[in-house]
Amino acid sequence: MPSTPTPTLPCVRVLATGGTIAGAQTSGSRGYQAAAFSIDTLVAAVPQLAALARLEVEQIAAIGSQDMDEAVWLKLATRAQAALAEPGIAGVVVTHGTDTMEETGYFLNLVVRSEKPVVLVGAMRPATEISADGPMNLYNAVAVAAHPAARGRGVLIVANDEIHFAREVAKTNTTQVGTFKSTHRGLAGLVNAGRLHLYAPPVRRHTAASEFSVGEANALPRVSILYAYAGMGRELIDAAVQSGARGLVVAGVGDGNLNAPALAACADAVRHGVIVVRSSRTGGGVVERNIEVDDDRLGLLVAEELNPQKARVLLMLGLTRTADPRVLQEMFFTY
Ligand code: GLU
């Protein structure tokens, strides 16, 4: 699917949030400051973009994505939804740090109601680094967002010549440019210097067909993630409940398992009205109901394939609609 320039180029809105793609080294080759460059500077550094699309840029935030939070998600989702509602906009690109890109991407995948492409893009090397990956990633992201074949596939993440579904992708390496992997259902496609090769569309509900919308992001309830380990006690689970969490996601060992003290604390949390979802710290596989843990008896939910950070996003949005564990469990089978 070549991106042949047409007399009237598509218009793509670029929403910038910062990250390493906008990062500058501070001294030598070690250490850098994320979000040092404005989006105008990044776009100007890739003049080839002018042959792909007309770009409109908007700076939403200027942060490393370790500082991403619900307030920025809300602003980003609102601005993306507004852009996509404009008939003249073909798609949206979001520049973003890679640390939490998967969470932002999955959040947008659940709340942005549009068939038009939304593409998150970042870089592993700062803009001033040797062989910076940002310029080609940005070029590819704009090519995907401008292409009609990318419509209806949910929110996508472009990096290292690959196109990932936001639901599937995870950052798996601290520094390598090939950090993003989609281990369960595979890639959304490839993009070679702006030329798209799209694979099968996603099967889970998303974007235009989602029951969630931007308005609900206004009052996201507190959901905490707790990481399980050999010899885990109950104290952190109890602390999360006492601090007012409405939901807990446990990054369980193996198949989402927890030892007896942690399970007892989770069961107590459920009795206090807190929703508890079992995910896994392994980075792959499906957590199913009632395998080694009696979820039915304890009142626990499972995250299926969602990693803990994405399970948290879905649980926060789910809790804005219901506190019924059966309905919430169904959401984990749907999205
Ligand atoms: N911590 C930074 C961020 O997420 C750097 C990671 C990156 O962008 O690659 O914004």
Tab-separated table of C-alpha atoms and ligand atoms in Angstrom:
chain	number	residue	atom	x	y	z
A	1	MET	CA	0.000	0.000	0.000
A	2	PRO	CA	2.205	2.886	-1.150
A	3	SER	CA	1.541	6.324	0.274
A	4	THR	CA	1.469	8.114	-3.060
A	5	PRO	CA	1.277	11.874	-2.670
A	6	THR	CA	-1.975	13.226	-4.038
A	7	PRO	CA	-2.702	16.756	-5.240
A	8	THR	CA	-4.646	17.359	-2.045
A	9	LEU	CA	-2.680	15.872	0.787
A	10	PRO	CA	-4.553	14.494	3.807
A	11	CYS	CA	-4.442	16.594	6.947
A	12	VAL	CA	-3.064	15.001	10.123
A	13	ARG	CA	-3.256	16.608	13.568
A	14	VAL	CA	-0.140	15.968	15.680
A	15	LEU	CA	-0.722	16.120	19.437
A	16	ALA	CA	2.594	16.360	21.254
A	17	THR	CA	3.200	15.267	24.838
A	18	GLY	CA	7.007	15.084	25.063
A	19	GLY	CA	9.115	11.976	25.653
A	20	THR	CA	12.485	10.909	24.326
A	21	ILE	CA	11.436	11.596	20.738
A	22	ALA	CA	11.684	15.231	21.831
A	23	GLY	CA	14.676	14.576	24.085
A	24	ALA	CA	18.067	16.286	24.033
A	25	GLN	CA	21.320	15.021	25.474
A	26	THR	CA	22.674	17.198	28.227
A	27	SER	CA	26.361	16.240	28.217
A	28	GLY	CA	28.474	13.780	26.263
A	29	SER	CA	26.562	10.671	25.260
A	30	ARG	CA	25.161	9.896	28.694
A	31	GLY	CA	22.009	11.361	30.173
A	32	TYR	CA	19.364	13.422	28.471
A	33	GLN	CA	16.311	15.491	29.155
A	34	ALA	CA	13.034	14.199	27.738
A	35	ALA	CA	10.635	16.692	26.126
A	36	ALA	CA	13.331	19.334	25.475
A	37	PHE	CA	12.239	20.072	21.890
A	38	SER	CA	8.876	21.455	20.800
A	39	ILE	CA	6.790	19.588	18.254
A	40	ASP	CA	7.457	22.328	15.686
A	41	THR	CA	11.199	21.580	15.946
A	42	LEU	CA	10.637	17.829	15.570
A	43	VAL	CA	8.441	18.284	12.505
A	44	ALA	CA	10.894	20.757	10.944
A	45	ALA	CA	13.654	18.146	11.310
A	46	VAL	CA	11.794	15.776	8.946
A	47	PRO	CA	11.092	17.839	5.795
A	48	GLN	CA	9.961	14.660	3.977
A	49	LEU	CA	6.741	14.821	6.011
A	50	ALA	CA	5.542	17.584	3.681
A	51	ALA	CA	5.090	15.006	0.902
A	52	LEU	CA	2.924	12.758	3.096
A	53	ALA	CA	0.420	15.072	4.728
A	54	ARG	CA	-0.417	18.576	5.794
A	55	LEU	CA	0.357	18.699	9.502
A	56	GLU	CA	-1.365	20.707	12.190
A	57	VAL	CA	0.477	20.578	15.484
A	58	GLU	CA	-0.695	21.094	19.037
A	59	GLN	CA	1.449	20.821	22.164
A	60	ILE	CA	-0.641	19.059	24.829
A	61	ALA	CA	2.141	18.521	27.369
A	62	ALA	CA	5.941	18.484	27.533
A	63	ILE	CA	6.765	15.620	29.858
A	64	GLY	CA	8.624	12.358	30.066
A	65	SER	CA	5.917	9.732	30.016
A	66	GLN	CA	6.825	8.562	33.522
A	67	ASP	CA	4.907	11.726	34.506
A	68	MET	CA	1.848	10.863	32.397
A	69	ASP	CA	-1.326	10.848	34.468
A	70	GLU	CA	-5.106	10.804	34.231
A	71	ALA	CA	-5.335	14.602	33.817
A	72	VAL	CA	-3.139	14.544	30.711
A	73	TRP	CA	-5.015	11.473	29.411
A	74	LEU	CA	-8.247	13.416	29.715
A	75	LYS	CA	-6.862	16.445	27.876
A	76	LEU	CA	-5.300	14.258	25.207
A	77	ALA	CA	-8.451	12.217	24.651
A	78	THR	CA	-10.578	15.370	24.502
A	79	ARG	CA	-8.299	17.025	21.950
A	80	ALA	CA	-8.005	13.821	19.882
A	81	GLN	CA	-11.788	13.414	19.842
A	82	ALA	CA	-12.248	17.053	18.802
A	83	ALA	CA	-9.685	16.714	16.002
A	84	LEU	CA	-11.228	13.520	14.657
A	85	ALA	CA	-14.671	15.135	14.602
A	86	GLU	CA	-13.374	17.659	12.059
A	87	PRO	CA	-14.217	16.431	8.536
A	88	GLY	CA	-10.913	17.730	7.177
A	89	ILE	CA	-8.757	15.681	9.566
A	90	ALA	CA	-7.718	12.236	8.286
A	91	GLY	CA	-6.112	11.027	11.500
A	92	VAL	CA	-4.232	11.917	14.659
A	93	VAL	CA	-0.611	11.294	15.666
A	94	VAL	CA	0.354	11.499	19.339
A	95	THR	CA	4.043	11.932	20.164
A	96	HIS	CA	4.712	10.310	23.531
A	97	GLY	CA	7.444	8.872	25.722
A	98	THR	CA	7.786	5.133	25.438
A	99	ASP	CA	7.654	4.299	29.175
A	100	THR	CA	3.873	4.507	29.518
A	101	MET	CA	2.879	4.656	25.848
A	102	GLU	CA	1.060	1.327	26.089
A	103	GLU	CA	-1.204	2.619	28.860
A	104	THR	CA	-2.037	5.890	27.115
A	105	GLY	CA	-2.619	3.988	23.872
A	106	TYR	CA	-4.986	1.496	25.501
A	107	PHE	CA	-6.817	4.321	27.303
A	108	LEU	CA	-7.374	6.152	23.998
A	109	ASN	CA	-8.360	2.828	22.389
A	110	LEU	CA	-11.185	2.611	24.933
A	111	VAL	CA	-12.454	6.203	24.993
A	112	VAL	CA	-11.906	7.799	21.579
A	113	ARG	CA	-15.002	7.202	19.462
A	114	SER	CA	-13.841	7.339	15.861
A	115	GLU	CA	-12.952	5.067	12.968
A	116	LYS	CA	-10.138	7.424	11.960
A	117	PRO	CA	-6.574	6.362	12.785
A	118	VAL	CA	-4.969	7.419	16.064
A	119	VAL	CA	-1.260	6.603	16.086
A	120	LEU	CA	1.098	6.956	19.048
A	121	VAL	CA	4.765	7.370	18.302
A	122	GLY	CA	7.939	7.778	20.318
A	123	ALA	CA	11.610	7.041	20.172
A	124	MET	CA	14.128	5.164	22.240
A	125	ARG	CA	17.021	7.464	21.387
A	126	PRO	CA	16.908	11.197	22.062
A	127	ALA	CA	16.771	13.483	19.045
A	128	THR	CA	20.434	14.448	19.492
A	129	GLU	CA	21.709	10.832	19.775
A	130	ILE	CA	23.672	9.005	17.022
A	131	SER	CA	21.162	7.192	14.782
A	132	ALA	CA	18.144	8.727	16.492
A	133	ASP	CA	15.053	6.628	15.717
A	134	GLY	CA	12.528	9.442	16.182
A	135	PRO	CA	12.556	10.981	12.675
A	136	MET	CA	11.746	7.727	10.839
A	137	ASN	CA	9.239	6.716	13.530
A	138	LEU	CA	7.495	10.091	13.128
A	139	TYR	CA	7.512	9.796	9.339
A	140	ASN	CA	6.024	6.290	9.533
A	141	ALA	CA	3.434	7.330	12.107
A	142	VAL	CA	2.195	10.170	9.899
A	143	ALA	CA	2.056	7.773	6.912
A	144	VAL	CA	-0.134	5.391	8.939
A	145	ALA	CA	-2.394	8.133	10.337
A	146	ALA	CA	-2.917	9.584	6.847
A	147	HIS	CA	-3.724	6.263	5.177
A	148	PRO	CA	-7.394	5.287	4.732
A	149	ALA	CA	-6.549	1.579	5.160
A	150	ALA	CA	-5.547	2.246	8.779
A	151	ARG	CA	-9.121	3.261	9.673
A	152	GLY	CA	-11.178	1.057	11.978
A	153	ARG	CA	-8.194	-0.732	13.543
A	154	GLY	CA	-8.241	0.985	16.916
A	155	VAL	CA	-5.383	2.964	18.388
A	156	LEU	CA	-2.006	1.992	16.928
A	157	ILE	CA	1.606	2.391	18.042
A	158	VAL	CA	4.353	2.826	15.455
A	159	ALA	CA	8.002	2.160	16.278
A	160	ASN	CA	10.994	0.477	14.663
A	161	ASP	CA	9.146	-0.062	11.324
A	162	GLU	CA	6.364	-1.986	13.112
A	163	ILE	CA	2.694	-1.156	13.667
A	164	HIS	CA	1.231	-2.475	16.919
A	165	PHE	CA	-2.287	-2.524	18.322
A	166	ALA	CA	-2.355	-0.462	21.526
A	167	ARG	CA	-4.159	-3.349	23.273
A	168	GLU	CA	-1.452	-5.847	22.396
A	169	VAL	CA	1.808	-3.959	22.721
A	170	ALA	CA	4.179	-3.789	25.678
A	171	LYS	CA	7.515	-2.111	26.256
A	172	THR	CA	9.858	-5.041	26.949
A	173	ASN	CA	13.352	-3.551	27.071
A	174	THR	CA	14.797	-0.548	28.883
A	175	THR	CA	16.849	0.905	26.035
A	176	GLN	CA	16.746	-1.055	22.751
A	177	VAL	CA	14.970	0.411	19.718
A	178	GLY	CA	13.106	-2.895	19.264
A	179	THR	CA	11.566	-2.599	22.717
A	180	PHE	CA	7.913	-2.891	21.645
A	181	LYS	CA	6.505	-6.414	21.321
A	182	SER	CA	2.993	-7.729	20.742
A	183	THR	CA	3.332	-11.211	22.141
A	184	HIS	CA	-0.257	-12.436	22.063
A	185	ARG	CA	-2.152	-11.613	18.895
A	186	GLY	CA	0.761	-10.244	16.882
A	187	LEU	CA	1.497	-7.138	14.876
A	188	ALA	CA	-1.018	-4.832	13.229
A	189	GLY	CA	1.437	-4.543	10.343
A	190	LEU	CA	4.728	-3.176	9.101
A	191	VAL	CA	5.628	0.234	7.738
A	192	ASN	CA	8.720	0.653	5.603
A	193	ALA	CA	9.669	4.282	4.957
A	194	GLY	CA	5.998	5.223	4.842
A	195	ARG	CA	4.767	2.167	2.904
A	196	LEU	CA	2.102	0.274	4.855
A	197	HIS	CA	1.667	-3.512	5.032
A	198	LEU	CA	-1.365	-4.118	7.224
A	199	TYR	CA	-2.267	-7.498	8.708
A	200	ALA	CA	-5.579	-8.724	10.190
A	201	PRO	CA	-7.696	-6.170	12.098
A	202	PRO	CA	-8.222	-6.525	15.863
A	203	VAL	CA	-11.066	-8.663	17.185
A	204	ARG	CA	-11.633	-7.027	20.590
A	205	ARG	CA	-14.015	-4.067	20.916
A	206	HIS	CA	-12.404	-0.641	20.604
A	207	THR	CA	-12.782	3.066	19.721
A	208	ALA	CA	-15.963	3.683	17.680
A	209	ALA	CA	-17.634	0.557	19.151
A	210	SER	CA	-16.527	1.187	22.749
A	211	GLU	CA	-19.059	1.829	25.518
A	212	PHE	CA	-16.618	4.258	27.151
A	213	SER	CA	-16.097	7.853	26.155
A	214	VAL	CA	-13.983	10.874	27.014
A	215	GLY	CA	-16.517	12.311	29.463
A	216	GLU	CA	-16.118	9.360	31.813
A	217	ALA	CA	-12.413	9.994	32.144
A	218	ASN	CA	-13.310	13.038	34.272
A	219	ALA	CA	-13.647	11.062	37.465
A	220	LEU	CA	-11.469	8.000	37.246
A	221	PRO	CA	-11.499	6.008	40.483
A	222	ARG	CA	-8.278	5.031	42.213
A	223	VAL	CA	-6.966	1.634	41.131
A	224	SER	CA	-3.619	0.421	42.489
A	225	ILE	CA	-1.267	-2.245	41.155
A	226	LEU	CA	0.424	-4.636	43.569
A	227	TYR	CA	3.360	-6.799	42.524
A	228	ALA	CA	3.460	-10.348	43.921
A	229	TYR	CA	6.648	-12.157	44.993
A	230	ALA	CA	7.819	-15.172	46.981
A	231	GLY	CA	6.960	-14.584	50.614
A	232	MET	CA	4.524	-11.716	49.929
A	233	GLY	CA	2.648	-10.482	52.967
A	234	ARG	CA	-0.749	-8.847	53.160
A	235	GLU	CA	0.396	-5.427	54.353
A	236	LEU	CA	0.565	-3.615	50.988
A	237	ILE	CA	-2.840	-4.942	49.921
A	238	ASP	CA	-4.350	-3.785	53.214
A	239	ALA	CA	-2.633	-0.400	52.824
A	240	ALA	CA	-4.073	0.072	49.340
A	241	VAL	CA	-7.584	-0.657	50.621
A	242	GLN	CA	-7.139	1.640	53.626
A	243	SER	CA	-5.919	4.439	51.357
A	244	GLY	CA	-9.175	4.373	49.437
A	245	ALA	CA	-8.503	2.268	46.338
A	246	ARG	CA	-11.728	1.198	44.633
A	247	GLY	CA	-9.909	-1.426	42.643
A	248	LEU	CA	-6.733	-3.478	42.880
A	249	VAL	CA	-4.822	-5.198	40.125
A	250	VAL	CA	-2.387	-7.812	41.327
A	251	ALA	CA	0.597	-8.675	39.151
A	252	GLY	CA	0.472	-12.249	40.347
A	253	VAL	CA	3.230	-14.833	40.043
A	254	GLY	CA	2.923	-17.241	37.111
A	255	ASP	CA	-0.719	-17.692	36.173
A	256	GLY	CA	-1.756	-14.706	38.307
A	257	ASN	CA	-1.203	-16.630	41.533
A	258	LEU	CA	-0.839	-15.273	45.053
A	259	ASN	CA	0.248	-16.953	48.278
A	260	ALA	CA	-2.174	-17.586	51.135
A	261	PRO	CA	-1.646	-14.307	53.091
A	262	ALA	CA	-2.027	-12.202	49.940
A	263	LEU	CA	-5.111	-14.138	48.833
A	264	ALA	CA	-6.672	-13.693	52.270
A	265	ALA	CA	-6.040	-9.929	52.041
A	266	CYS	CA	-7.615	-9.859	48.561
A	267	ALA	CA	-10.674	-11.722	49.829
A	268	ASP	CA	-10.982	-9.170	52.662
A	269	ALA	CA	-10.656	-6.344	50.127
A	270	VAL	CA	-13.537	-7.843	48.130
A	271	ARG	CA	-15.626	-7.976	51.323
A	272	HIS	CA	-14.923	-4.204	51.681
A	273	GLY	CA	-16.376	-3.656	48.200
A	274	VAL	CA	-13.038	-3.355	46.393
A	275	ILE	CA	-12.772	-4.995	42.974
A	276	VAL	CA	-9.686	-7.231	42.722
A	277	VAL	CA	-8.334	-8.336	39.337
A	278	ARG	CA	-5.639	-10.982	38.931
A	279	SER	CA	-3.090	-10.322	36.188
A	280	SER	CA	0.414	-11.752	35.820
A	281	ARG	CA	3.942	-10.479	36.313
A	282	THR	CA	5.277	-12.908	33.642
A	283	GLY	CA	4.703	-10.617	30.645
A	284	GLY	CA	2.816	-13.210	28.633
A	285	GLY	CA	-0.050	-15.682	28.641
A	286	VAL	CA	-3.696	-15.679	29.663
A	287	VAL	CA	-4.854	-15.575	33.288
A	288	GLU	CA	-7.999	-17.703	33.347
A	289	ARG	CA	-10.607	-18.010	36.067
A	290	ASN	CA	-10.561	-20.771	38.677
A	291	ILE	CA	-7.321	-22.574	37.787
A	292	GLU	CA	-5.198	-22.530	40.968
A	293	VAL	CA	-7.241	-19.781	42.627
A	294	ASP	CA	-10.941	-20.283	43.395
A	295	ASP	CA	-12.063	-16.953	41.909
A	296	ASP	CA	-15.735	-17.837	42.224
A	297	ARG	CA	-15.444	-18.446	45.972
A	298	LEU	CA	-13.189	-15.439	46.663
A	299	GLY	CA	-14.975	-12.993	44.356
A	300	LEU	CA	-11.913	-12.199	42.250
A	301	LEU	CA	-11.722	-11.236	38.568
A	302	VAL	CA	-9.094	-12.170	35.969
A	303	ALA	CA	-7.407	-9.894	33.416
A	304	GLU	CA	-7.035	-12.547	30.690
A	305	GLU	CA	-4.217	-11.253	28.410
A	306	LEU	CA	-4.035	-7.708	29.735
A	307	ASN	CA	-0.828	-6.907	31.569
A	308	PRO	CA	-1.267	-5.241	34.977
A	309	GLN	CA	-0.923	-1.669	33.701
A	310	LYS	CA	-3.546	-2.175	30.999
A	311	ALA	CA	-5.831	-4.099	33.347
A	312	ARG	CA	-5.692	-1.026	35.609
A	313	VAL	CA	-6.815	1.245	32.738
A	314	LEU	CA	-9.782	-0.985	31.901
A	315	LEU	CA	-10.753	-1.378	35.561
A	316	MET	CA	-10.674	2.400	36.132
A	317	LEU	CA	-12.964	2.977	33.170
A	318	GLY	CA	-15.169	-0.008	34.050
A	319	LEU	CA	-15.656	1.310	37.594
A	320	THR	CA	-17.044	4.561	36.178
A	321	ARG	CA	-19.957	2.508	34.838
A	322	THR	CA	-20.574	-0.268	37.357
A	323	ALA	CA	-19.397	-1.887	40.582
A	324	ASP	CA	-20.914	-5.248	39.624
A	325	PRO	CA	-18.058	-7.786	39.468
A	326	ARG	CA	-19.840	-9.938	36.872
A	327	VAL	CA	-20.260	-6.987	34.503
A	328	LEU	CA	-16.665	-5.903	35.093
A	329	GLN	CA	-15.410	-9.436	34.420
A	330	GLU	CA	-17.324	-9.429	31.148
A	331	MET	CA	-15.491	-6.214	30.161
A	332	PHE	CA	-12.194	-8.084	30.499
A	333	PHE	CA	-13.536	-10.686	28.057
A	334	THR	CA	-14.691	-7.934	25.639
A	335	TYR	CA	-12.037	-5.197	25.384
B	1	GLU	N1	11.237	8.147	30.333
B	1	GLU	C1	11.078	8.748	29.053
B	1	GLU	C2	9.639	8.761	28.552
B	1	GLU	O1	8.917	7.792	28.645
B	1	GLU	C3	11.984	8.108	28.129
B	1	GLU	C4	11.475	6.928	27.413
B	1	GLU	C5	11.227	7.213	25.983
B	1	GLU	O2	10.531	8.147	25.607
B	1	GLU	O3	11.761	6.422	25.227
B	1	GLU	O4	9.231	9.779	28.079
